[in-house]
mmCIF file of C-alpha atoms in Angstrom:
data_model
loop_
_atom_site.group_PDB
_atom_site.id
_atom_site.type_symbol
_atom_site.label_atom_id
_atom_site.label_comp_id
_atom_site.label_asym_id
_atom_site.label_seq_id
_atom_site.Cartn_x
_atom_site.Cartn_y
_atom_site.Cartn_z
ATOM 1 C CA MET A 30 3.485 -44.637 13.697
ATOM 2 C CA ALA A 31 2.627 -48.064 12.236
ATOM 3 C CA THR A 32 0.303 -47.395 9.150
ATOM 4 C CA LYS A 33 -1.898 -49.816 7.446
ATOM 5 C CA ILE A 34 -3.754 -49.763 4.197
ATOM 6 C CA ARG A 35 -7.121 -51.161 4.867
ATOM 7 C CA LEU A 36 -10.843 -51.168 3.974
ATOM 8 C CA GLN A 37 -13.441 -49.220 5.822
ATOM 9 C CA ARG A 38 -17.068 -50.686 5.665
ATOM 10 C CA HIS A 39 -19.713 -48.357 4.373
ATOM 11 C CA GLY A 40 -23.078 -48.939 2.843
ATOM 12 C CA HIS A 41 -25.929 -50.874 4.327
ATOM 13 C CA LYS A 42 -26.818 -54.556 5.226
ATOM 14 C CA ASP A 43 -26.166 -56.870 2.212
ATOM 15 C CA TYR A 44 -24.739 -53.943 0.203
ATOM 16 C CA ALA A 45 -21.416 -52.914 1.608
ATOM 17 C CA PHE A 46 -18.771 -50.974 -0.264
ATOM 18 C CA TYR A 47 -15.275 -50.178 1.065
ATOM 19 C CA PRO A 48 -13.236 -47.084 0.888
ATOM 20 C CA ILE A 49 -9.435 -47.900 0.705
ATOM 21 C CA VAL A 50 -7.782 -45.835 3.436
ATOM 22 C CA ILE A 51 -4.394 -45.298 5.066
ATOM 23 C CA ALA A 52 -4.863 -45.464 8.875
ATOM 24 C CA ASP A 53 -2.898 -45.828 12.042
ATOM 25 C CA SER A 54 -2.925 -49.512 12.879
ATOM 26 C CA ARG A 55 -4.429 -48.706 16.305
ATOM 27 C CA ALA A 56 -7.373 -46.748 14.998
ATOM 28 C CA PRO A 57 -10.809 -48.365 14.750
ATOM 29 C CA ARG A 58 -11.811 -50.088 11.549
ATOM 30 C CA ASP A 59 -14.309 -47.344 10.496
ATOM 31 C CA GLY A 60 -12.697 -44.702 12.584
ATOM 32 C CA ARG A 61 -9.984 -41.988 12.090
ATOM 33 C CA PHE A 62 -7.773 -42.287 8.976
ATOM 34 C CA ILE A 63 -4.927 -40.427 7.404
ATOM 35 C CA GLU A 64 -5.747 -40.549 3.747
ATOM 36 C CA ARG A 65 -8.418 -42.091 1.411
ATOM 37 C CA ILE A 66 -6.708 -43.483 -1.656
ATOM 38 C CA GLY A 67 -9.674 -45.293 -3.470
ATOM 39 C CA SER A 68 -12.643 -47.482 -3.139
ATOM 40 C CA TYR A 69 -13.746 -51.065 -3.655
ATOM 41 C CA ASN A 70 -17.221 -52.176 -4.513
ATOM 42 C CA PRO A 71 -17.706 -55.832 -4.619
ATOM 43 C CA ASN A 72 -21.470 -55.732 -5.483
ATOM 44 C CA THR A 73 -20.739 -55.238 -9.223
ATOM 45 C CA ASN A 74 -19.548 -58.068 -11.413
ATOM 46 C CA PRO A 75 -16.494 -57.835 -11.876
ATOM 47 C CA ALA A 76 -15.853 -55.813 -8.698
ATOM 48 C CA THR A 77 -15.346 -52.113 -9.236
ATOM 49 C CA ILE A 78 -12.067 -50.684 -8.017
ATOM 50 C CA SER A 79 -11.118 -47.010 -8.176
ATOM 51 C CA LEU A 80 -7.642 -46.275 -6.925
ATOM 52 C CA ASN A 81 -5.187 -43.282 -6.804
ATOM 53 C CA PHE A 82 -2.202 -45.324 -8.113
ATOM 54 C CA GLU A 83 0.487 -42.863 -7.329
ATOM 55 C CA ARG A 84 -0.660 -42.343 -3.741
ATOM 56 C CA ALA A 85 -0.921 -46.159 -3.126
ATOM 57 C CA LEU A 86 2.478 -46.682 -4.594
ATOM 58 C CA TYR A 87 3.901 -43.874 -2.348
ATOM 59 C CA TRP A 88 2.362 -45.371 0.816
ATOM 60 C CA ILE A 89 3.645 -48.880 -0.045
ATOM 61 C CA ASN A 90 7.138 -47.476 -0.639
ATOM 62 C CA VAL A 91 7.240 -45.672 2.675
ATOM 63 C CA GLY A 92 6.193 -48.855 4.458
ATOM 64 C CA ALA A 93 2.487 -48.875 4.919
ATOM 65 C CA ILE A 94 1.314 -52.410 5.401
ATOM 66 C CA PRO A 95 -1.660 -53.577 3.402
ATOM 67 C CA THR A 96 -4.168 -56.037 4.809
ATOM 68 C CA ASP A 97 -4.679 -59.207 2.925
ATOM 69 C CA THR A 98 -7.778 -58.102 0.840
ATOM 70 C CA VAL A 99 -6.019 -54.740 0.062
ATOM 71 C CA ARG A 100 -2.876 -56.418 -1.005
ATOM 72 C CA ASN A 101 -4.992 -58.486 -3.417
ATOM 73 C CA ILE A 102 -6.608 -55.256 -4.611
ATOM 74 C CA LEU A 103 -3.284 -53.610 -5.057
ATOM 75 C CA SER A 104 -1.750 -56.557 -6.891
ATOM 76 C CA ARG A 105 -4.735 -56.578 -9.182
ATOM 77 C CA GLU A 106 -4.289 -52.953 -10.012
ATOM 78 C CA GLY A 107 -0.492 -53.369 -10.512
ATOM 79 C CA VAL A 108 0.791 -51.361 -7.539
ATOM 80 C CA MET A 109 2.676 -54.321 -6.120
ATOM 81 C CA LEU A 110 4.113 -55.145 -9.593
ATOM 82 C CA MET A 111 5.304 -51.390 -9.915
ATOM 83 C CA LYS A 112 6.983 -51.606 -6.510
ATOM 84 C CA HIS A 113 8.655 -54.817 -7.613
ATOM 85 C CA LEU A 114 9.797 -53.289 -10.894
ATOM 86 C CA GLN A 115 11.061 -50.127 -9.084
ATOM 87 C CA GLY A 116 13.167 -52.469 -6.877
ATOM 88 C CA GLY A 117 14.781 -53.811 -9.959
ATOM 89 C CA VAL A 118 15.544 -50.215 -11.175
ATOM 90 C CA LYS A 119 17.180 -49.457 -7.814
ATOM 91 C CA LYS A 120 19.259 -52.587 -8.061
ATOM 92 C CA GLY A 121 20.373 -51.724 -11.606
ATOM 93 C CA ALA A 122 18.814 -54.816 -13.206
ATOM 94 C CA PHE A 123 17.145 -52.629 -15.849
ATOM 95 C CA ASP A 124 16.336 -48.916 -16.360
ATOM 96 C CA GLN A 125 13.082 -47.032 -15.719
ATOM 97 C CA ALA A 126 12.024 -47.167 -19.359
ATOM 98 C CA GLU A 127 12.189 -50.912 -19.295
ATOM 99 C CA ALA A 128 10.194 -50.981 -15.996
ATOM 100 C CA GLU A 129 7.540 -48.825 -17.632
ATOM 101 C CA ARG A 130 7.398 -51.026 -20.722
ATOM 102 C CA ARG A 131 7.014 -54.264 -18.727
ATOM 103 C CA PHE A 132 4.230 -52.572 -16.551
ATOM 104 C CA ASN A 133 2.259 -51.366 -19.629
ATOM 105 C CA ALA A 134 2.452 -54.697 -21.207
ATOM 106 C CA TRP A 135 1.136 -56.353 -18.202
ATOM 107 C CA LYS A 136 -1.560 -53.680 -17.838
ATOM 108 C CA ALA A 137 -2.689 -54.006 -21.445
ATOM 109 C CA GLU A 138 -2.864 -57.864 -21.103
ATOM 110 C CA LYS A 139 -4.854 -57.584 -17.913
ATOM 111 C CA ASP A 140 -7.393 -55.033 -19.432
ATOM 112 C CA ALA A 141 -7.789 -57.269 -22.377
ATOM 113 C CA LYS A 142 -8.808 -60.217 -20.082
ATOM 114 C CA LEU A 143 -11.190 -58.039 -18.131
ATOM 115 C CA GLU A 144 -12.806 -56.696 -21.294
ATOM 116 C CA ALA A 145 -13.075 -60.344 -22.645
ATOM 117 C CA ILE A 146 -14.987 -61.186 -19.330
ATOM 118 C CA ARG A 147 -17.324 -58.246 -19.726
ATOM 119 C CA ASN A 148 -17.999 -59.063 -23.496
ATOM 120 C CA LYS A 149 -18.631 -62.700 -22.605
ATOM 121 C CA GLU A 150 -21.140 -61.616 -19.870
ATOM 122 C CA ARG A 151 -22.829 -59.182 -22.237
ATOM 123 C CA GLU A 152 -23.218 -61.959 -24.886
ATOM 124 C CA ALA A 153 -24.629 -64.295 -22.365
ATOM 125 C CA LYS A 154 -27.176 -61.807 -21.226
ATOM 126 C CA LYS A 155 -28.152 -61.116 -24.853
ATOM 127 C CA ALA A 156 -28.437 -64.835 -25.592
ATOM 128 C CA ASN A 157 -30.627 -65.347 -22.377
ATOM 129 C CA ALA A 158 -32.823 -62.490 -23.335
ATOM 130 C CA LYS A 159 -33.128 -63.826 -26.925
ATOM 131 C CA LYS A 160 -34.066 -67.310 -25.622
ATOM 132 C CA ALA A 161 -36.603 -65.862 -23.218
ATOM 133 C CA LEU A 162 -38.144 -63.837 -26.006
ATOM 134 C CA GLU A 163 -38.415 -66.942 -28.252
ATOM 135 C CA GLU A 164 -39.998 -68.870 -25.438
ATOM 136 C CA GLU A 165 -42.455 -66.071 -24.755
ATOM 137 C CA THR A 166 -43.261 -65.881 -28.481
ATOM 138 C CA LYS A 167 -43.907 -69.575 -28.562
ATOM 139 C CA LYS A 168 -46.261 -69.337 -25.616
ATOM 140 C CA ASN A 169 -48.071 -66.381 -27.060
ATOM 141 C CA GLU A 170 -48.545 -68.177 -30.354
ATOM 142 C CA ALA A 171 -49.842 -71.323 -28.547
ATOM 143 C CA LYS A 172 -52.251 -69.155 -26.490
ATOM 144 C CA ALA A 173 -53.406 -67.291 -29.593
ATOM 145 C CA GLU A 174 -53.980 -70.615 -31.416
ATOM 146 C CA ALA A 175 -55.982 -71.917 -28.473
ATOM 147 C CA VAL A 176 -58.058 -68.699 -28.384
ATOM 148 C CA ALA A 177 -58.669 -68.817 -32.160
ATOM 149 C CA LYS A 178 -59.759 -72.464 -31.965
ATOM 150 C CA LYS A 179 -62.192 -71.745 -29.065
ATOM 151 C CA LYS A 180 -63.524 -68.646 -30.876
ATOM 152 C CA ALA A 181 -63.983 -70.913 -34.170
ATOM 153 C CA GLU A 182 -65.787 -73.586 -32.057
ATOM 154 C CA ILE A 183 -68.154 -70.871 -30.628
ATOM 155 C CA ALA A 184 -68.765 -69.315 -33.932
ATOM 156 C CA ALA A 185 -69.461 -72.844 -35.406
ATOM 157 C CA ALA A 186 -71.907 -73.602 -32.572
ATOM 158 C CA LYS A 187 -73.568 -70.214 -33.020
ATOM 159 C CA ALA A 188 -73.800 -70.749 -36.812
ATOM 160 C CA ALA A 189 -75.246 -74.259 -36.232
ATOM 161 C CA ALA A 190 -77.726 -72.858 -33.734
ATOM 162 C CA GLU A 191 -78.687 -70.021 -36.216
ATOM 163 C CA ALA A 192 -79.041 -72.532 -39.045
ATOM 164 C CA GLU A 193 -81.291 -74.770 -36.882
ATOM 165 C CA ALA A 194 -83.311 -71.772 -35.903
ATOM 166 C CA ALA A 195 -83.577 -70.703 -39.520
ATOM 167 C CA LYS A 196 -84.593 -74.291 -40.482
ATOM 168 C CA ALA A 197 -87.138 -74.403 -37.609
ATOM 169 C CA ALA A 198 -88.495 -71.114 -38.686
ATOM 170 C CA GLN A 199 -88.781 -72.224 -42.356
ATOM 171 C CA GLU A 200 -90.521 -75.454 -41.166
ATOM 172 C CA ALA A 201 -92.900 -73.395 -39.094
ATOM 173 C CA GLU A 202 -93.597 -71.008 -42.072
ATOM 174 C CA ALA A 203 -94.162 -73.929 -44.332
ATOM 175 C CA ALA A 204 -96.454 -75.529 -41.833
ATOM 176 C CA ALA A 205 -98.275 -72.191 -41.376
ATOM 177 C CA LYS A 206 -98.755 -71.966 -45.192
ATOM 178 C CA ALA A 207 -99.878 -75.459 -45.501
ATOM 179 C CA ALA A 208 -102.297 -75.015 -42.649
ATOM 180 C CA ALA A 209 -103.721 -71.937 -44.445
#
């Protein structure tokens, strides 16, 4: 039986996620499968991949053929590198401990790069939020200044009207006293 490691499409329109499955090459894309070994969610940034490393390595070693996308995923997770290193162990180029050391060094470097990307993204988000807050604060200050200016104008006009009314009342009172 020709087996393939491939993606099954799940989810809904514009939000697909993909279980990574081992399936007979003749089975339909979303149909029958032999084993589910992980999942791939491209909707997050960076894309989220969960993978049963040992089972993926087992299926690669027994001859399951990955599709192009799955090959990239397996390569990113280190399954293809481990297969390559195990080939070196079988040939006697180096021992299993050296293969593990090389793999762990590669994995640590890769994890550091991913963490750097996540940190950079987090910092950019914080900077954007801070910038937006500063702009909002400036707008609010300008608005508050305009409102205060308008209130001051209204208060000044009201005070002037009251002063005129008081002056008119005094004149009327003075005229009434003079007439009396």
